[in-house]
Amino acid sequence: MSSEAHTSAEYIKHHLQNLTYGHLQNGTWGIAHTPEEAKAMGFWALNLDTVLMSLLLGTIIMFVFHRAAKSISTGTPSGLQNFCEWAIEFIDTSVRGSFTAKNDMIAPLALTIFFWVFAMNLMDLLPVDYVPMLMHELGVPFFKVVPSTDPNATFGMAIGVFLLVLYYSIKMKGLGGFAGELTLQPFGKWGMPVNLLLEGVNLIAKPISLALRLFGNMYAGEMIFILIALMGGAWAGATLGGATLYGSQILLSLGWAIFHILIVTLQAFIFMTLTVVYMDMAHQEHH
Amino acid sequence: MNINATLLAQTIMFALFVWFCMKFVWPPIMAALEQRKKHIADGLADAERAKHDLELASKRSAELLREAKEKVSEIVANGEKRASEIVETAKTQAKVEGDRIIAGAKAEIDQEVFRAKEQLRTQVSTIALAGASKILGREIDAKAHSDLLDKLVAEIK
């Protein structure tokens, strides 16, 4: 627990609050020190922790891959090159499996999504209190270290994917073709409003499900880590019950973390695969 | 958990990372992979070709060996034939020579016999006269009985 004075509810709230920078109510720009302040900032505010962490992780990944790409040799690959080649081939195979049209952007897109999301999710395995406590010592009130537990991050990426879907739908089928796809099926031209409703929902559901799936999984996982962390925090003294709780926290954290490795990887993979599938649908002439 | 401008920041970062990956990461690695794939394929093809060459060479060497063997056996057969021929000629020559020697010897013998006969013929009249004079107890005139003596000589032939 970061502070003795917190109750369980405060502890949870504290851990789920982003470090938000925006226009404070007293008229100045600054960091929100309470969730209420953050809420009052409205849309034009930045979650500094999310932005910083995703930028940092993305940069590290791109730096590593770029280093491998720069020093690549066609001879026997070394360690880093080996890893990057494995990663590229893995992505390439996945993309070839579900993307049938020809577009040189899809594979790099998939690579970026998979490793970026994977790295963001992986932050979930850091002990829940370490980074917030460290930041507390440095005078930063909140710090949520897992960007993918912030809906802004997942929706941000999903919107990026959605824009690409729209762009390629129109590019491949033409504006008329895309409009036709939205309005002329499944019921023919007399059912146009119904068609538009159905296809519209279908279209909008893509980015929303993409974002909510990742956010939901990571948020729930983070929440469980926080709840497990609360058990040890309930240790008031060297009593038998306190010791049991403390031991349980260690065991449960371990178990959940091991299980979470699966979720971390799986969610990154799902986000990537769905993106590729949506892009494939955007490239296909319809039924 | 408020939706705010982080959303836009994230979309922009996303676009930048994808662009970077597409520009500087994916193409060089993919190109290297392709090139290595080609290297390996070439190497395999070379190996295949070498194997094929080896097969051909061994086939050819076996053929050469077989030919050489055939030649050798042919030569040996020829040699044997030649040897037997030589032996055969030698035999015939020897036979001819032998025959010639035999014939020579025979001629010589005949000659000897003839000479002995001649000698005998020249001496037979003397011997006959001597014999007859012994029997009759007197001299016999050789000239008077020359026709008789000549007949006797003629009988010895």
Tab-separated table of C-alpha atoms in Angstrom:
chain	number	residue	atom	x	y	z
A	1	MET	CA	0.000	0.000	0.000
A	2	SER	CA	1.309	3.348	-0.889
A	3	SER	CA	0.031	5.042	2.202
A	4	GLU	CA	-1.242	3.824	5.558
A	5	ALA	CA	-4.087	6.303	5.519
A	6	HIS	CA	-5.752	4.779	2.453
A	7	THR	CA	-8.734	2.530	2.762
A	8	SER	CA	-9.149	-0.348	0.339
A	9	ALA	CA	-11.467	1.649	-1.881
A	10	GLU	CA	-9.066	4.576	-1.970
A	11	TYR	CA	-6.197	2.234	-2.720
A	12	ILE	CA	-8.023	0.779	-5.698
A	13	LYS	CA	-9.123	4.170	-6.933
A	14	HIS	CA	-5.617	5.490	-6.598
A	15	HIS	CA	-4.247	2.649	-8.683
A	16	LEU	CA	-6.821	3.128	-11.408
A	17	GLN	CA	-6.259	6.851	-11.800
A	18	ASN	CA	-4.169	8.147	-14.657
A	19	LEU	CA	-1.710	10.961	-14.315
A	20	THR	CA	-3.710	13.631	-16.113
A	21	TYR	CA	-2.390	16.931	-17.346
A	22	GLY	CA	-4.851	19.560	-18.372
A	23	HIS	CA	-6.655	22.803	-17.636
A	24	LEU	CA	-7.283	22.994	-13.911
A	25	GLN	CA	-10.409	24.647	-12.536
A	26	ASN	CA	-8.430	27.426	-10.915
A	27	GLY	CA	-7.543	28.545	-14.428
A	28	THR	CA	-4.002	27.214	-14.704
A	29	TRP	CA	-2.582	24.232	-16.599
A	30	GLY	CA	-1.217	21.436	-14.484
A	31	ILE	CA	-1.466	17.899	-13.175
A	32	ALA	CA	-4.704	16.762	-11.568
A	33	HIS	CA	-4.192	15.668	-7.950
A	34	THR	CA	-7.569	14.037	-7.473
A	35	PRO	CA	-9.766	11.919	-9.756
A	36	GLU	CA	-12.405	14.649	-9.570
A	37	GLU	CA	-9.969	17.227	-10.848
A	38	ALA	CA	-8.982	14.939	-13.686
A	39	LYS	CA	-12.611	14.425	-14.591
A	40	ALA	CA	-13.304	18.129	-14.568
A	41	MET	CA	-10.588	18.702	-17.169
A	42	GLY	CA	-12.815	17.373	-19.907
A	43	PHE	CA	-11.561	16.204	-23.256
A	44	TRP	CA	-8.554	18.470	-23.683
A	45	ALA	CA	-6.305	16.742	-21.199
A	46	LEU	CA	-3.503	14.245	-21.569
A	47	ASN	CA	-2.896	11.099	-19.574
A	48	LEU	CA	0.817	11.617	-19.240
A	49	ASP	CA	1.532	8.120	-17.934
A	50	THR	CA	-0.235	6.430	-20.844
A	51	VAL	CA	1.408	8.634	-23.435
A	52	LEU	CA	4.859	8.343	-21.882
A	53	MET	CA	4.737	4.609	-21.394
A	54	SER	CA	3.402	3.834	-24.863
A	55	LEU	CA	5.853	6.205	-26.453
A	56	LEU	CA	8.726	4.711	-24.472
A	57	LEU	CA	7.765	1.103	-25.211
A	58	GLY	CA	7.061	1.746	-28.871
A	59	THR	CA	10.360	3.577	-29.245
A	60	ILE	CA	12.285	0.778	-27.554
A	61	ILE	CA	10.694	-1.798	-29.845
A	62	MET	CA	11.283	0.231	-32.973
A	63	PHE	CA	14.837	0.953	-31.844
A	64	VAL	CA	15.571	-2.740	-31.306
A	65	PHE	CA	14.064	-3.749	-34.626
A	66	HIS	CA	15.747	-0.881	-36.410
A	67	ARG	CA	19.114	-1.851	-34.977
A	68	ALA	CA	18.610	-5.390	-36.162
A	69	ALA	CA	17.515	-4.156	-39.581
A	70	LYS	CA	20.507	-1.849	-39.937
A	71	SER	CA	23.122	-4.457	-39.123
A	72	ILE	CA	21.355	-7.294	-40.864
A	73	SER	CA	23.500	-9.822	-42.668
A	74	THR	CA	22.481	-12.606	-44.979
A	75	GLY	CA	24.965	-14.964	-43.385
A	76	THR	CA	24.466	-16.791	-40.122
A	77	PRO	CA	22.292	-14.508	-37.963
A	78	SER	CA	23.379	-13.416	-34.483
A	79	GLY	CA	21.188	-13.278	-31.384
A	80	LEU	CA	19.233	-10.069	-31.917
A	81	GLN	CA	18.924	-10.608	-35.631
A	82	ASN	CA	17.737	-14.126	-34.975
A	83	PHE	CA	14.981	-12.861	-32.717
A	84	CYS	CA	13.897	-10.159	-35.157
A	85	GLU	CA	13.895	-12.565	-38.057
A	86	TRP	CA	11.844	-15.008	-36.062
A	87	ALA	CA	9.403	-12.196	-35.182
A	88	ILE	CA	9.149	-11.021	-38.782
A	89	GLU	CA	8.588	-14.505	-40.119
A	90	PHE	CA	5.990	-15.187	-37.448
A	91	ILE	CA	4.096	-12.010	-38.372
A	92	ASP	CA	4.546	-12.661	-42.078
A	93	THR	CA	3.067	-16.144	-41.762
A	94	SER	CA	0.130	-14.886	-39.704
A	95	VAL	CA	-0.587	-12.111	-42.169
A	96	ARG	CA	-0.330	-14.401	-45.173
A	97	GLY	CA	-2.772	-16.720	-43.433
A	98	SER	CA	-5.567	-14.168	-43.165
A	99	PHE	CA	-4.779	-11.420	-45.649
A	100	THR	CA	-5.251	-12.309	-49.297
A	101	ALA	CA	-4.923	-9.020	-51.152
A	102	LYS	CA	-1.620	-7.327	-51.833
A	103	ASN	CA	-0.632	-4.431	-49.606
A	104	ASP	CA	2.874	-3.763	-48.324
A	105	MET	CA	1.541	-1.882	-45.336
A	106	ILE	CA	-0.318	-4.716	-43.641
A	107	ALA	CA	2.634	-6.771	-42.433
A	108	PRO	CA	4.512	-3.844	-40.828
A	109	LEU	CA	1.201	-2.723	-39.359
A	110	ALA	CA	0.698	-6.157	-37.836
A	111	LEU	CA	4.276	-6.240	-36.549
A	112	THR	CA	3.913	-2.857	-34.892
A	113	ILE	CA	0.566	-3.740	-33.336
A	114	PHE	CA	1.675	-7.109	-32.001
A	115	PHE	CA	4.899	-6.013	-30.350
A	116	TRP	CA	3.658	-2.662	-29.154
A	117	VAL	CA	0.517	-4.077	-27.594
A	118	PHE	CA	2.516	-6.987	-26.218
A	119	ALA	CA	4.999	-4.635	-24.541
A	120	MET	CA	2.211	-2.454	-23.153
A	121	ASN	CA	0.408	-5.494	-21.789
A	122	LEU	CA	3.626	-6.875	-20.377
A	123	MET	CA	3.872	-3.897	-18.034
A	124	ASP	CA	1.015	-5.587	-16.190
A	125	LEU	CA	3.532	-8.068	-14.819
A	126	LEU	CA	5.408	-5.345	-12.949
A	127	PRO	CA	4.374	-5.492	-9.303
A	128	VAL	CA	1.369	-3.160	-8.984
A	129	ASP	CA	2.845	-0.985	-6.252
A	130	TYR	CA	6.444	-0.483	-7.370
A	131	VAL	CA	6.004	2.185	-10.011
A	132	PRO	CA	3.255	4.179	-8.203
A	133	MET	CA	5.328	4.125	-4.989
A	134	LEU	CA	8.431	5.246	-6.811
A	135	MET	CA	6.458	8.022	-8.481
A	136	HIS	CA	4.940	8.951	-5.129
A	137	GLU	CA	8.438	9.426	-3.756
A	138	LEU	CA	9.229	11.632	-6.744
A	139	GLY	CA	6.142	13.713	-6.022
A	140	VAL	CA	3.964	12.405	-8.835
A	141	PRO	CA	0.486	11.680	-7.474
A	142	PHE	CA	-0.605	8.936	-9.878
A	143	PHE	CA	1.081	6.648	-12.337
A	144	LYS	CA	-0.663	3.871	-14.228
A	145	VAL	CA	2.124	1.898	-15.793
A	146	VAL	CA	0.030	-0.292	-18.137
A	147	PRO	CA	-1.098	1.841	-21.105
A	148	SER	CA	-3.508	-0.816	-22.374
A	149	THR	CA	-5.587	-0.470	-19.166
A	150	ASP	CA	-6.371	3.058	-20.310
A	151	PRO	CA	-9.289	3.050	-22.761
A	152	ASN	CA	-7.743	6.082	-24.436
A	153	ALA	CA	-4.829	3.970	-25.577
A	154	THR	CA	-6.854	1.041	-26.877
A	155	PHE	CA	-9.445	3.285	-28.521
A	156	GLY	CA	-6.663	5.381	-29.970
A	157	MET	CA	-5.217	2.362	-31.722
A	158	ALA	CA	-8.631	1.052	-32.715
A	159	ILE	CA	-9.453	4.414	-34.283
A	160	GLY	CA	-6.194	4.214	-36.215
A	161	VAL	CA	-7.217	0.812	-37.507
A	162	PHE	CA	-10.728	2.063	-38.254
A	163	LEU	CA	-9.401	4.970	-40.310
A	164	LEU	CA	-7.283	2.541	-42.287
A	165	VAL	CA	-10.312	0.297	-42.830
A	166	LEU	CA	-12.313	3.273	-44.123
A	167	TYR	CA	-9.430	4.468	-46.288
A	168	TYR	CA	-8.836	1.115	-47.943
A	169	SER	CA	-12.549	0.357	-48.273
A	170	ILE	CA	-12.982	3.531	-50.277
A	171	LYS	CA	-9.688	3.128	-52.142
A	172	MET	CA	-10.425	-0.448	-53.180
A	173	LYS	CA	-14.132	-0.240	-53.911
A	174	GLY	CA	-14.555	3.419	-54.658
A	175	LEU	CA	-16.843	5.695	-52.691
A	176	GLY	CA	-19.882	4.302	-54.521
A	177	GLY	CA	-18.836	0.722	-54.012
A	178	PHE	CA	-18.308	1.276	-50.317
A	179	ALA	CA	-21.627	3.100	-49.989
A	180	GLY	CA	-23.267	0.286	-51.909
A	181	GLU	CA	-21.760	-2.233	-49.573
A	182	LEU	CA	-23.256	-0.339	-46.643
A	183	THR	CA	-26.733	0.175	-48.117
A	184	LEU	CA	-27.546	-2.499	-50.719
A	185	GLN	CA	-27.231	-5.636	-48.629
A	186	PRO	CA	-28.336	-7.916	-47.154
A	187	PHE	CA	-31.890	-6.948	-48.233
A	188	GLY	CA	-31.490	-5.345	-51.649
A	189	LYS	CA	-32.248	-1.718	-52.465
A	190	TRP	CA	-35.753	-1.608	-51.004
A	191	GLY	CA	-34.423	-2.363	-47.543
A	192	MET	CA	-31.929	0.457	-47.648
A	193	PRO	CA	-32.504	1.984	-44.182
A	194	VAL	CA	-32.415	-1.423	-42.549
A	195	ASN	CA	-29.314	-2.323	-44.520
A	196	LEU	CA	-27.593	0.883	-43.516
A	197	LEU	CA	-28.452	0.267	-39.883
A	198	LEU	CA	-27.186	-3.329	-39.938
A	199	GLU	CA	-24.022	-2.647	-41.904
A	200	GLY	CA	-23.379	0.535	-39.951
A	201	VAL	CA	-23.510	-1.343	-36.677
A	202	ASN	CA	-21.314	-3.985	-38.243
A	203	LEU	CA	-18.776	-1.377	-39.250
A	204	ILE	CA	-18.775	0.567	-35.980
A	205	ALA	CA	-18.584	-2.650	-33.981
A	206	LYS	CA	-15.152	-3.407	-35.426
A	207	PRO	CA	-13.100	-0.698	-33.711
A	208	ILE	CA	-15.241	-0.747	-30.587
A	209	SER	CA	-14.864	-4.482	-30.068
A	210	LEU	CA	-11.174	-4.241	-30.893
A	211	ALA	CA	-10.585	-1.549	-28.289
A	212	LEU	CA	-12.930	-2.888	-25.616
A	213	ARG	CA	-11.611	-6.442	-25.821
A	214	LEU	CA	-8.046	-5.396	-25.145
A	215	PHE	CA	-9.013	-2.791	-22.570
A	216	GLY	CA	-11.385	-5.146	-20.762
A	217	ASN	CA	-8.926	-7.956	-20.516
A	218	MET	CA	-6.038	-5.843	-19.348
A	219	TYR	CA	-8.165	-3.775	-16.983
A	220	ALA	CA	-9.642	-6.861	-15.366
A	221	GLY	CA	-6.210	-8.436	-15.075
A	222	GLU	CA	-4.824	-5.301	-13.469
A	223	MET	CA	-7.783	-5.171	-11.128
A	224	ILE	CA	-7.159	-8.698	-9.960
A	225	PHE	CA	-3.512	-7.883	-9.296
A	226	ILE	CA	-4.661	-4.907	-7.213
A	227	LEU	CA	-7.148	-7.028	-5.292
A	228	ILE	CA	-4.494	-9.657	-4.613
A	229	ALA	CA	-2.155	-6.900	-3.465
A	230	LEU	CA	-4.838	-5.786	-1.005
A	231	MET	CA	-4.636	-9.146	0.796
A	232	GLY	CA	-1.116	-8.553	1.977
A	233	GLY	CA	-2.022	-4.995	2.801
A	234	ALA	CA	-4.576	-6.310	5.235
A	235	TRP	CA	-1.766	-7.688	7.326
A	236	ALA	CA	-2.069	-5.781	10.525
A	237	GLY	CA	0.269	-7.705	12.782
A	238	ALA	CA	2.095	-10.964	13.253
A	239	THR	CA	-1.100	-12.924	13.666
A	240	LEU	CA	-1.886	-16.252	12.076
A	241	GLY	CA	-4.539	-14.708	9.844
A	242	GLY	CA	-2.193	-11.946	8.769
A	243	ALA	CA	0.525	-14.431	7.888
A	244	THR	CA	-1.923	-16.530	5.902
A	245	LEU	CA	-3.065	-13.511	3.917
A	246	TYR	CA	0.514	-12.480	3.267
A	247	GLY	CA	1.400	-15.970	2.018
A	248	SER	CA	-1.743	-16.106	-0.097
A	249	GLN	CA	-0.828	-12.840	-1.761
A	250	ILE	CA	2.552	-14.221	-2.808
A	251	LEU	CA	1.068	-17.466	-4.124
A	252	LEU	CA	-1.894	-15.842	-5.853
A	253	SER	CA	0.250	-13.131	-7.449
A	254	LEU	CA	2.558	-15.786	-8.779
A	255	GLY	CA	-0.304	-17.888	-10.125
A	256	TRP	CA	-2.130	-14.955	-11.679
A	257	ALA	CA	1.070	-13.555	-13.170
A	258	ILE	CA	1.883	-16.883	-14.811
A	259	PHE	CA	-1.637	-17.096	-16.182
A	260	HIS	CA	-1.461	-13.467	-17.217
A	261	ILE	CA	1.549	-14.122	-19.439
A	262	LEU	CA	-0.866	-16.086	-21.592
A	263	ILE	CA	-3.449	-13.285	-21.643
A	264	VAL	CA	-0.801	-10.665	-22.395
A	265	THR	CA	0.402	-12.555	-25.450
A	266	LEU	CA	-3.024	-13.702	-26.526
A	267	GLN	CA	-4.574	-10.222	-26.423
A	268	ALA	CA	-1.712	-8.782	-28.448
A	269	PHE	CA	-2.121	-11.581	-30.968
A	270	ILE	CA	-5.904	-11.143	-31.136
A	271	PHE	CA	-5.595	-7.388	-31.659
A	272	MET	CA	-3.146	-8.014	-34.481
A	273	THR	CA	-5.116	-10.815	-36.131
A	274	LEU	CA	-8.417	-8.922	-35.989
A	275	THR	CA	-6.756	-5.868	-37.488
A	276	VAL	CA	-5.441	-7.976	-40.344
A	277	VAL	CA	-8.840	-9.566	-40.839
A	278	TYR	CA	-10.597	-6.176	-40.871
A	279	MET	CA	-8.053	-4.904	-43.373
A	280	ASP	CA	-8.619	-7.992	-45.489
A	281	MET	CA	-12.379	-7.355	-45.425
A	282	ALA	CA	-11.742	-3.775	-46.473
A	283	HIS	CA	-9.809	-5.043	-49.491
A	284	GLN	CA	-12.352	-7.662	-50.542
A	285	GLU	CA	-15.038	-7.078	-53.107
A	286	HIS	CA	-18.119	-8.038	-51.196
A	287	HIS	CA	-19.824	-11.435	-51.473
B	1	MET	CA	-10.664	6.469	-16.965
B	2	ASN	CA	-11.736	9.628	-18.716
B	3	ILE	CA	-11.737	9.779	-22.443
B	4	ASN	CA	-9.535	12.707	-23.355
B	5	ALA	CA	-6.942	13.882	-25.839
B	6	THR	CA	-4.746	10.901	-24.971
B	7	LEU	CA	-6.891	9.190	-27.570
B	8	LEU	CA	-5.564	11.434	-30.314
B	9	ALA	CA	-2.004	11.227	-29.036
B	10	GLN	CA	-2.210	7.460	-29.111
B	11	THR	CA	-3.570	7.439	-32.668
B	12	ILE	CA	-0.766	9.717	-33.808
B	13	MET	CA	1.883	7.584	-32.085
B	14	PHE	CA	0.338	4.515	-33.614
B	15	ALA	CA	0.523	6.019	-37.091
B	16	LEU	CA	4.121	7.109	-36.551
B	17	PHE	CA	5.261	3.719	-35.326
B	18	VAL	CA	3.534	1.940	-38.194
B	19	TRP	CA	5.099	4.360	-40.652
B	20	PHE	CA	8.529	3.867	-39.113
B	21	CYS	CA	8.184	0.105	-39.142
B	22	MET	CA	6.998	0.159	-42.726
B	23	LYS	CA	9.855	2.412	-43.807
B	24	PHE	CA	12.877	1.301	-41.818
B	25	VAL	CA	12.238	-2.067	-40.226
B	26	TRP	CA	10.254	-4.357	-42.433
B	27	PRO	CA	11.842	-3.936	-45.876
B	28	PRO	CA	15.537	-4.501	-44.962
B	29	ILE	CA	14.822	-7.526	-42.788
B	30	MET	CA	12.449	-8.998	-45.350
B	31	ALA	CA	14.990	-8.392	-48.127
B	32	ALA	CA	17.705	-10.112	-46.115
B	33	LEU	CA	15.416	-13.042	-45.427
B	34	GLU	CA	14.577	-13.354	-49.096
B	35	GLN	CA	18.232	-13.178	-50.026
B	36	ARG	CA	19.176	-15.839	-47.508
B	37	LYS	CA	16.350	-18.005	-48.785
B	38	LYS	CA	17.765	-17.603	-52.267
B	39	HIS	CA	21.275	-18.426	-51.040
B	40	ILE	CA	20.051	-21.591	-49.431
B	41	ALA	CA	18.058	-22.574	-52.479
B	42	ASP	CA	21.096	-21.962	-54.677
B	43	GLY	CA	23.271	-23.988	-52.357
B	44	LEU	CA	20.819	-26.841	-52.412
B	45	ALA	CA	20.608	-26.708	-56.187
B	46	ASP	CA	24.413	-26.727	-56.398
B	47	ALA	CA	24.579	-29.715	-54.123
B	48	GLU	CA	21.990	-31.461	-56.223
B	49	ARG	CA	23.929	-30.696	-59.377
B	50	ALA	CA	27.184	-31.885	-57.812
B	51	LYS	CA	25.489	-35.080	-56.774
B	52	HIS	CA	24.252	-35.549	-60.293
B	53	ASP	CA	27.743	-34.872	-61.669
B	54	LEU	CA	29.229	-37.356	-59.278
B	55	GLU	CA	26.720	-39.929	-60.368
B	56	LEU	CA	27.578	-39.295	-64.002
B	57	ALA	CA	31.298	-39.463	-63.291
B	58	SER	CA	31.024	-42.693	-61.401
B	59	LYS	CA	28.880	-44.122	-64.162
B	60	ARG	CA	31.473	-43.030	-66.680
B	61	SER	CA	34.354	-44.413	-64.682
B	62	ALA	CA	32.578	-47.727	-64.362
B	63	GLU	CA	32.076	-47.745	-68.102
B	64	LEU	CA	35.743	-46.957	-68.690
B	65	LEU	CA	36.737	-49.704	-66.343
B	66	ARG	CA	34.478	-52.146	-68.107
B	67	GLU	CA	35.894	-51.111	-71.474
B	68	ALA	CA	39.445	-51.502	-70.224
B	69	LYS	CA	38.639	-54.918	-68.903
B	70	GLU	CA	37.147	-55.902	-72.212
B	71	LYS	CA	40.211	-54.631	-74.014
B	72	VAL	CA	42.495	-56.516	-71.695
B	73	SER	CA	40.649	-59.749	-72.167
B	74	GLU	CA	40.670	-59.143	-75.898
B	75	ILE	CA	44.415	-58.582	-75.825
B	76	VAL	CA	44.931	-61.663	-73.745
B	77	ALA	CA	42.826	-63.696	-76.151
B	78	ASN	CA	44.746	-62.274	-79.086
B	79	GLY	CA	47.999	-63.112	-77.381
B	80	GLU	CA	46.882	-66.603	-76.721
B	81	LYS	CA	45.757	-66.988	-80.284
B	82	ARG	CA	49.034	-65.576	-81.511
B	83	ALA	CA	50.982	-67.887	-79.243
B	84	SER	CA	49.129	-70.903	-80.443
B	85	GLU	CA	49.642	-69.751	-83.992
B	86	ILE	CA	53.361	-69.398	-83.369
B	87	VAL	CA	53.452	-72.805	-81.818
B	88	GLU	CA	51.506	-74.149	-84.744
B	89	THR	CA	53.825	-72.597	-87.317
B	90	ALA	CA	56.801	-73.805	-85.361
B	91	LYS	CA	55.334	-77.240	-85.385
B	92	THR	CA	54.747	-77.237	-89.099
B	93	GLN	CA	58.152	-75.767	-89.724
B	94	ALA	CA	59.707	-78.394	-87.547
B	95	LYS	CA	57.790	-81.067	-89.379
B	96	VAL	CA	58.898	-79.670	-92.722
B	97	GLU	CA	62.471	-79.471	-91.518
B	98	GLY	CA	62.278	-82.963	-90.120
B	99	ASP	CA	60.861	-84.221	-93.371
B	100	ARG	CA	63.600	-82.451	-95.238
B	101	ILE	CA	66.261	-83.966	-92.991
B	102	ILE	CA	64.669	-87.338	-93.309
B	103	ALA	CA	64.496	-86.962	-97.062
B	104	GLY	CA	68.149	-85.866	-97.156
B	105	ALA	CA	69.147	-88.810	-95.034
B	106	LYS	CA	67.162	-91.118	-97.262
B	107	ALA	CA	68.818	-89.691	-100.381
B	108	GLU	CA	72.167	-90.108	-98.763
B	109	ILE	CA	71.308	-93.651	-97.839
B	110	ASP	CA	70.145	-94.318	-101.394
B	111	GLN	CA	73.304	-92.806	-102.663
B	112	GLU	CA	75.347	-94.981	-100.312
B	113	VAL	CA	73.371	-98.015	-101.403
B	114	PHE	CA	73.856	-97.067	-105.061
B	115	ARG	CA	77.562	-96.547	-104.522
B	116	ALA	CA	77.834	-99.856	-102.718
B	117	LYS	CA	75.960	-101.490	-105.569
B	118	GLU	CA	78.242	-99.837	-108.136
B	119	GLN	CA	81.216	-100.999	-106.178
B	120	LEU	CA	79.733	-104.413	-105.952
B	121	ARG	CA	78.955	-104.383	-109.653
B	122	THR	CA	82.520	-103.525	-110.560
B	123	GLN	CA	83.825	-106.186	-108.304
B	124	VAL	CA	81.216	-108.884	-109.011
B	125	SER	CA	82.788	-110.035	-112.321
B	126	THR	CA	86.167	-110.386	-110.659
B	127	ILE	CA	84.665	-112.234	-107.739
B	128	ALA	CA	82.640	-114.422	-110.106
B	129	LEU	CA	85.674	-115.188	-112.248
B	130	ALA	CA	87.746	-115.941	-109.171
B	131	GLY	CA	85.001	-118.150	-107.839
B	132	ALA	CA	84.543	-119.994	-111.129
B	133	SER	CA	88.273	-120.518	-111.697
B	134	LYS	CA	88.520	-121.953	-108.235
B	135	ILE	CA	85.677	-124.322	-109.004
B	136	LEU	CA	87.061	-125.353	-112.415
B	137	GLY	CA	90.615	-125.358	-111.409
B	138	ARG	CA	91.795	-123.305	-114.242
B	139	GLU	CA	91.947	-119.915	-115.622
B	140	ILE	CA	89.045	-118.565	-117.383
B	141	ASP	CA	89.366	-116.017	-120.023
B	142	ALA	CA	87.339	-113.053	-118.993
B	143	LYS	CA	86.977	-111.832	-122.460
B	144	ALA	CA	85.437	-115.049	-123.638
B	145	HIS	CA	82.761	-114.904	-121.051
B	146	SER	CA	82.217	-111.234	-120.993
B	147	ASP	CA	78.633	-111.472	-122.184
B	148	LEU	CA	77.893	-113.912	-119.367
B	149	LEU	CA	79.593	-111.689	-116.856
B	150	ASP	CA	77.721	-108.626	-118.087
B	151	LYS	CA	74.425	-110.441	-117.615
B	152	LEU	CA	75.433	-111.260	-114.059
B	153	VAL	CA	76.373	-107.695	-113.395
B	154	ALA	CA	73.079	-106.564	-114.816
B	155	GLU	CA	71.254	-108.896	-112.481
B	156	ILE	CA	72.774	-107.108	-109.494
B	157	LYS	CA	70.651	-104.155	-109.314
